[in-house]
PDB file of C-alpha atoms in Angstrom:
ATOM      1  CA  MET A   1     -12.557 -42.043 -74.401  1.00  0.00           C
ATOM      2  CA  THR A   2     -11.094 -41.078 -77.800  1.00  0.00           C
ATOM      3  CA  THR A   3      -8.390 -42.970 -79.663  1.00  0.00           C
ATOM      4  CA  GLU A   4      -6.010 -40.107 -78.897  1.00  0.00           C
ATOM      5  CA  ASP A   5      -6.773 -40.303 -75.160  1.00  0.00           C
ATOM      6  CA  ARG A   6      -6.266 -44.079 -75.098  1.00  0.00           C
ATOM      7  CA  LEU A   7      -3.075 -43.710 -77.100  1.00  0.00           C
ATOM      8  CA  ARG A   8      -1.684 -41.119 -74.665  1.00  0.00           C
ATOM      9  CA  ARG A   9      -2.393 -43.467 -71.766  1.00  0.00           C
ATOM     10  CA  TRP A  10      -0.704 -46.336 -73.611  1.00  0.00           C
ATOM     11  CA  LEU A  11       2.364 -44.213 -74.407  1.00  0.00           C
ATOM     12  CA  ALA A  12       2.607 -43.208 -70.749  1.00  0.00           C
ATOM     13  CA  SER A  13       2.117 -46.695 -69.311  1.00  0.00           C
ATOM     14  CA  GLU A  14       4.088 -48.707 -71.887  1.00  0.00           C
ATOM     15  CA  HIS A  15       6.823 -46.227 -72.799  1.00  0.00           C
ATOM     16  CA  GLY A  16       6.959 -43.789 -69.877  1.00  0.00           C
ATOM     17  CA  ILE A  17       6.127 -40.822 -72.095  1.00  0.00           C
ATOM     18  CA  ALA A  18       4.479 -38.299 -69.836  1.00  0.00           C
ATOM     19  CA  GLU A  19       4.797 -35.334 -72.201  1.00  0.00           C
ATOM     20  CA  PRO A  20       1.731 -34.828 -74.361  1.00  0.00           C
ATOM     21  CA  ARG A  21       1.617 -36.356 -77.827  1.00  0.00           C
ATOM     22  CA  ARG A  22      -1.070 -35.567 -80.347  1.00  0.00           C
ATOM     23  CA  LEU A  23      -2.463 -37.905 -82.922  1.00  0.00           C
ATOM     24  CA  ALA A  24      -1.284 -36.210 -86.113  1.00  0.00           C
ATOM     25  CA  ARG A  25      -2.575 -38.758 -88.613  1.00  0.00           C
ATOM     26  CA  GLU A  26      -4.170 -42.179 -88.651  1.00  0.00           C
ATOM     27  CA  ASP A  27      -5.066 -44.800 -91.203  1.00  0.00           C
ATOM     28  CA  ASP A  28      -5.969 -48.486 -91.072  1.00  0.00           C
ATOM     29  CA  ASP A  29      -2.371 -49.537 -90.355  1.00  0.00           C
ATOM     30  CA  HIS A  30      -0.623 -46.609 -88.642  1.00  0.00           C
ATOM     31  CA  LEU A  31      -0.990 -43.964 -85.974  1.00  0.00           C
ATOM     32  CA  LEU A  32       1.387 -41.020 -86.394  1.00  0.00           C
ATOM     33  CA  VAL A  33       2.028 -39.168 -83.154  1.00  0.00           C
ATOM     34  CA  SER A  34       3.763 -35.849 -82.668  1.00  0.00           C
ATOM     35  CA  LYS A  35       4.961 -33.819 -79.729  1.00  0.00           C
ATOM     36  CA  PHE A  36       4.816 -30.710 -81.902  1.00  0.00           C
ATOM     37  CA  PRO A  37       1.791 -28.486 -82.523  1.00  0.00           C
ATOM     38  CA  PRO A  38      -0.025 -28.438 -85.869  1.00  0.00           C
ATOM     39  CA  GLY A  39       1.877 -26.361 -88.421  1.00  0.00           C
ATOM     40  CA  PHE A  40       5.263 -27.060 -86.861  1.00  0.00           C
ATOM     41  CA  ILE A  41       6.644 -28.965 -89.857  1.00  0.00           C
ATOM     42  CA  ALA A  42       5.684 -26.122 -92.177  1.00  0.00           C
ATOM     43  CA  ARG A  43       7.403 -23.675 -89.825  1.00  0.00           C
ATOM     44  CA  VAL A  44      10.622 -25.710 -89.887  1.00  0.00           C
ATOM     45  CA  GLY A  45      10.532 -25.732 -93.686  1.00  0.00           C
ATOM     46  CA  GLU A  46       9.848 -22.007 -93.935  1.00  0.00           C
ATOM     47  CA  THR A  47      12.695 -21.261 -91.531  1.00  0.00           C
ATOM     48  CA  VAL A  48      15.196 -23.435 -93.401  1.00  0.00           C
ATOM     49  CA  GLU A  49      14.175 -21.825 -96.697  1.00  0.00           C
ATOM     50  CA  ARG A  50      14.493 -18.288 -95.324  1.00  0.00           C
ATOM     51  CA  LEU A  51      17.964 -19.060 -93.994  1.00  0.00           C
ATOM     52  CA  ASP A  52      19.202 -20.211 -97.455  1.00  0.00           C
ATOM     53  CA  LEU A  53      21.393 -22.927 -95.942  1.00  0.00           C
ATOM     54  CA  LEU A  54      20.826 -25.667 -98.501  1.00  0.00           C
ATOM     55  CA  VAL A  55      21.896 -23.853-101.652  1.00  0.00           C
ATOM     56  CA  ASP A  56      24.838 -24.089-104.030  1.00  0.00           C
ATOM     57  CA  PRO A  57      27.496 -22.993-103.285  1.00  0.00           C
ATOM     58  CA  ASP A  58      27.113 -24.467 -99.811  1.00  0.00           C
ATOM     59  CA  PRO A  59      27.269 -21.658 -97.226  1.00  0.00           C
ATOM     60  CA  LEU A  60      27.808 -24.199 -94.441  1.00  0.00           C
ATOM     61  CA  ALA A  61      30.964 -25.475 -96.148  1.00  0.00           C
ATOM     62  CA  ALA A  62      32.255 -21.914 -96.525  1.00  0.00           C
ATOM     63  CA  ALA A  63      31.531 -21.132 -92.868  1.00  0.00           C
ATOM     64  CA  THR A  64      33.213 -24.394 -91.822  1.00  0.00           C
ATOM     65  CA  ALA A  65      36.323 -23.629 -93.900  1.00  0.00           C
ATOM     66  CA  ASP A  66      36.533 -20.154 -92.376  1.00  0.00           C
ATOM     67  CA  ARG A  67      36.280 -21.597 -88.879  1.00  0.00           C
ATOM     68  CA  ALA A  68      38.886 -24.272 -89.682  1.00  0.00           C
ATOM     69  CA  ARG A  69      41.392 -21.542 -90.586  1.00  0.00           C
ATOM     70  CA  ARG A  70      40.786 -19.904 -87.205  1.00  0.00           C
ATOM     71  CA  HIS A  71      40.662 -23.173 -85.189  1.00  0.00           C
ATOM     72  CA  PRO A  72      43.048 -25.665 -86.834  1.00  0.00           C
ATOM     73  CA  ARG A  73      43.235 -27.914 -83.726  1.00  0.00           C
ATOM     74  CA  GLU A  74      39.456 -28.314 -83.505  1.00  0.00           C
ATOM     75  CA  ALA A  75      37.832 -31.576 -84.608  1.00  0.00           C
ATOM     76  CA  ARG A  76      36.306 -31.167 -88.056  1.00  0.00           C
ATOM     77  CA  VAL A  77      32.826 -32.279 -87.025  1.00  0.00           C
ATOM     78  CA  GLU A  78      32.828 -29.935 -84.040  1.00  0.00           C
ATOM     79  CA  GLY A  79      33.958 -27.127 -86.347  1.00  0.00           C
ATOM     80  CA  TRP A  80      31.106 -27.869 -88.760  1.00  0.00           C
ATOM     81  CA  ARG A  81      28.594 -27.942 -85.895  1.00  0.00           C
ATOM     82  CA  ALA A  82      29.800 -24.660 -84.398  1.00  0.00           C
ATOM     83  CA  ALA A  83      30.067 -22.906 -87.783  1.00  0.00           C
ATOM     84  CA  ALA A  84      26.624 -24.122 -88.852  1.00  0.00           C
ATOM     85  CA  CYS A  85      24.961 -23.022 -85.598  1.00  0.00           C
ATOM     86  CA  ASP A  86      26.712 -19.631 -85.743  1.00  0.00           C
ATOM     87  CA  LEU A  87      25.620 -19.144 -89.364  1.00  0.00           C
ATOM     88  CA  VAL A  88      22.019 -20.026 -88.505  1.00  0.00           C
ATOM     89  CA  ARG A  89      21.938 -17.535 -85.622  1.00  0.00           C
ATOM     90  CA  GLU A  90      23.585 -14.820 -87.718  1.00  0.00           C
ATOM     91  CA  ARG A  91      21.240 -15.278 -90.663  1.00  0.00           C
ATOM     92  CA  ALA A  92      18.199 -15.556 -88.407  1.00  0.00           C
ATOM     93  CA  ALA A  93      19.017 -12.192 -86.834  1.00  0.00           C
ATOM     94  CA  ASP A  94      19.720 -10.604 -90.243  1.00  0.00           C
ATOM     95  CA  ARG A  95      16.421 -11.878 -91.666  1.00  0.00           C
ATOM     96  CA  GLY A  96      14.181 -10.933 -88.784  1.00  0.00           C
ATOM     97  CA  LEU A  97      13.687 -14.459 -87.479  1.00  0.00           C
ATOM     98  CA  THR A  98      13.407 -15.167 -83.774  1.00  0.00           C
ATOM     99  CA  ASP A  99      15.811 -17.070 -81.535  1.00  0.00           C
ATOM    100  CA  GLU A 100      13.124 -19.751 -81.369  1.00  0.00           C
ATOM    101  CA  ASP A 101      13.151 -19.997 -85.173  1.00  0.00           C
ATOM    102  CA  ALA A 102      16.935 -20.417 -85.120  1.00  0.00           C
ATOM    103  CA  GLU A 103      16.604 -23.126 -82.468  1.00  0.00           C
ATOM    104  CA  LEU A 104      14.349 -25.125 -84.805  1.00  0.00           C
ATOM    105  CA  VAL A 105      17.339 -25.491 -87.117  1.00  0.00           C
ATOM    106  CA  THR A 106      20.211 -25.642 -84.612  1.00  0.00           C
ATOM    107  CA  ALA A 107      18.525 -28.586 -82.874  1.00  0.00           C
ATOM    108  CA  GLY A 108      18.699 -30.474 -86.168  1.00  0.00           C
ATOM    109  CA  ILE A 109      22.318 -29.442 -86.671  1.00  0.00           C
ATOM    110  CA  GLU A 110      23.168 -30.850 -83.236  1.00  0.00           C
ATOM    111  CA  SER A 111      21.546 -34.165 -84.179  1.00  0.00           C
ATOM    112  CA  VAL A 112      23.398 -34.337 -87.488  1.00  0.00           C
ATOM    113  CA  ALA A 113      26.679 -33.520 -85.735  1.00  0.00           C
ATOM    114  CA  ALA A 114      26.114 -36.396 -83.300  1.00  0.00           C
ATOM    115  CA  LEU A 115      25.641 -38.744 -86.238  1.00  0.00           C
ATOM    116  CA  MET A 116      28.721 -37.342 -87.996  1.00  0.00           C
ATOM    117  CA  HIS A 117      30.814 -37.897 -84.845  1.00  0.00           C
ATOM    118  CA  ALA A 118      29.904 -41.575 -85.094  1.00  0.00           C
ATOM    119  CA  VAL A 119      30.666 -41.674 -88.826  1.00  0.00           C
ATOM    120  CA  LEU A 120      34.003 -39.832 -88.663  1.00  0.00           C
ATOM    121  CA  TRP A 121      35.113 -41.774 -85.610  1.00  0.00           C
ATOM    122  CA  SER A 122      38.817 -40.930 -86.169  1.00  0.00           C
ATOM    123  CA  GLU A 123      38.010 -37.331 -85.071  1.00  0.00           C
ATOM    124  CA  PRO A 124      40.125 -35.610 -87.746  1.00  0.00           C
ATOM    125  CA  LEU A 125      41.363 -32.130 -86.876  1.00  0.00           C
ATOM    126  CA  ALA A 126      40.611 -29.144 -89.077  1.00  0.00           C
ATOM    127  CA  GLY A 127      44.245 -28.245 -89.719  1.00  0.00           C
ATOM    128  CA  ASP A 128      45.542 -31.751 -90.412  1.00  0.00           C
ATOM    129  CA  PRO A 129      45.617 -33.474 -93.795  1.00  0.00           C
ATOM    130  CA  TYR A 130      42.784 -35.956 -93.910  1.00  0.00           C
ATOM    131  CA  GLU A 131      41.303 -38.597 -96.158  1.00  0.00           C
ATOM    132  CA  PRO A 132      38.315 -40.564 -94.815  1.00  0.00           C
ATOM    133  CA  ALA A 133      39.185 -44.164 -93.971  1.00  0.00           C
ATOM    134  CA  GLU A 134      37.271 -46.856 -95.825  1.00  0.00           C
ATOM    135  CA  ALA A 135      35.580 -47.778 -92.523  1.00  0.00           C
ATOM    136  CA  GLU A 136      34.379 -44.171 -92.203  1.00  0.00           C
ATOM    137  CA  ARG A 137      33.033 -44.295 -95.756  1.00  0.00           C
ATOM    138  CA  ASP A 138      31.240 -47.518 -94.832  1.00  0.00           C
ATOM    139  CA  ALA A 139      29.855 -45.851 -91.694  1.00  0.00           C
ATOM    140  CA  TRP A 140      28.578 -43.017 -93.900  1.00  0.00           C
ATOM    141  CA  ARG A 141      26.856 -45.433 -96.250  1.00  0.00           C
ATOM    142  CA  ASP A 142      25.300 -47.242 -93.302  1.00  0.00           C
ATOM    143  CA  ALA A 143      24.075 -43.970 -91.782  1.00  0.00           C
ATOM    144  CA  LEU A 144      22.620 -42.851 -95.099  1.00  0.00           C
ATOM    145  CA  VAL A 145      20.760 -46.144 -95.580  1.00  0.00           C
ATOM    146  CA  ARG A 146      19.342 -45.723 -92.078  1.00  0.00           C
ATOM    147  CA  THR A 147      17.847 -42.354 -93.014  1.00  0.00           C
ATOM    148  CA  GLU A 148      15.565 -43.966 -95.565  1.00  0.00           C
ATOM    149  CA  GLY A 149      12.757 -46.512 -95.657  1.00  0.00           C
ATOM    150  CA  ALA A 150      11.590 -48.684 -92.779  1.00  0.00           C
ATOM    151  CA  GLY A 151      14.915 -48.392 -90.952  1.00  0.00           C
ATOM    152  CA  ASP A 152      14.734 -44.591 -90.911  1.00  0.00           C
ATOM    153  CA  ILE A 153      16.740 -43.319 -87.916  1.00  0.00           C
ATOM    154  CA  PHE A 154      14.542 -40.230 -87.998  1.00  0.00           C
ATOM    155  CA  THR A 155      11.470 -42.350 -87.190  1.00  0.00           C
ATOM    156  CA  ARG A 156      10.671 -43.745 -83.773  1.00  0.00           C
ATOM    157  CA  HIS A 157       8.646 -46.943 -83.658  1.00  0.00           C
ATOM    158  CA  TYR A 158       6.655 -47.417 -80.444  1.00  0.00           C
ATOM    159  CA  GLY A 159       5.039 -50.736 -81.283  1.00  0.00           C
ATOM    160  CA  ALA A 160       1.459 -51.753 -81.953  1.00  0.00           C
ATOM    161  CA  PHE A 161      -1.532 -50.123 -80.303  1.00  0.00           C
ATOM    162  CA  GLU A 162      -4.998 -51.525 -80.955  1.00  0.00           C
ATOM    163  CA  GLY A 163      -3.663 -53.336 -84.015  1.00  0.00           C
ATOM    164  CA  ARG A 164      -1.906 -50.355 -85.600  1.00  0.00           C
ATOM    165  CA  ALA A 165       1.771 -49.372 -85.695  1.00  0.00           C
ATOM    166  CA  VAL A 166       2.527 -46.238 -83.685  1.00  0.00           C
ATOM    167  CA  VAL A 167       5.302 -44.052 -85.085  1.00  0.00           C
ATOM    168  CA  ALA A 168       6.714 -40.561 -84.717  1.00  0.00           C
ATOM    169  CA  HIS A 169       8.778 -38.847 -87.407  1.00  0.00           C
ATOM    170  CA  CYS A 170      11.369 -36.140 -86.934  1.00  0.00           C
ATOM    171  CA  PRO A 171       9.749 -33.112 -88.578  1.00  0.00           C
ATOM    172  CA  GLY A 172      13.075 -31.975 -89.985  1.00  0.00           C
ATOM    173  CA  ALA A 173      14.163 -35.327 -91.449  1.00  0.00           C
ATOM    174  CA  PRO A 174      14.317 -34.175 -95.098  1.00  0.00           C
ATOM    175  CA  TYR A 175      16.505 -31.257 -94.036  1.00  0.00           C
ATOM    176  CA  ALA A 176      18.602 -33.461 -91.764  1.00  0.00           C
ATOM    177  CA  ARG A 177      19.507 -35.649 -94.735  1.00  0.00           C
ATOM    178  CA  ALA A 178      20.640 -32.592 -96.711  1.00  0.00           C
ATOM    179  CA  LEU A 179      22.572 -31.305 -93.686  1.00  0.00           C
ATOM    180  CA  LEU A 180      24.217 -34.708 -93.325  1.00  0.00           C
ATOM    181  CA  GLU A 181      25.505 -34.503 -96.899  1.00  0.00           C
ATOM    182  CA  SER A 182      26.675 -30.933 -96.340  1.00  0.00           C
ATOM    183  CA  ALA A 183      28.499 -31.998 -93.177  1.00  0.00           C
ATOM    184  CA  TRP A 184      30.276 -34.830 -94.998  1.00  0.00           C
ATOM    185  CA  ARG A 185      31.473 -32.488 -97.758  1.00  0.00           C
ATOM    186  CA  ALA A 186      32.553 -29.796 -95.306  1.00  0.00           C
ATOM    187  CA  CYS A 187      34.314 -32.192 -92.915  1.00  0.00           C
ATOM    188  CA  THR A 188      36.058 -34.391 -95.471  1.00  0.00           C
ATOM    189  CA  GLY A 189      36.472 -32.177 -98.517  1.00  0.00           C
ATOM    190  CA  THR A 190      35.076 -35.022-100.623  1.00  0.00           C
ATOM    191  CA  PRO A 191      31.677 -35.793-102.134  1.00  0.00           C
ATOM    192  CA  PRO A 192      29.518 -38.164-100.084  1.00  0.00           C
ATOM    193  CA  PRO A 193      30.356 -41.794-100.919  1.00  0.00           C
ATOM    194  CA  ALA A 194      27.944 -43.534-103.244  1.00  0.00           C
TER     195      ALA A 194
END
């Protein structure tokens, strides 16, 4: 039985993961597992680049501001999420990308929005004056720290298998960090706290 076969059995018995995972990379200390096929990370990157979402000026901020004018009683984070997903779908269609390509990005937007809901816990409305509370700024800083290093919220740690740490990384993590900063700017009208 291969390492990958034994690892799949361990993931199923110890963590209840019945869906297939592939062994994406291994070294003396780590086993990196993925539920995505080879080439998936490159596809996410190509899709994000073709959509031109992470450029200056920020098209997500512009789309969010436009939506806020039309929906002033909507929570700012929800407005960012909806505007960002709409922009992705619109640009995907305009650029000949598939619905599946758009879903690669909107899934990440949904995850970032969930994190932003926790950060901007006061649920500010789009049409109301708003200045982030110091506790919300602290929540932002905490969330940002958790996107880096060993505490990376975009990394799942399964434990040790045959003496090596088993981890899975979100394939869109670098883009999620950029989206998180975009969401902060669009939702608060301020630069991300340092």
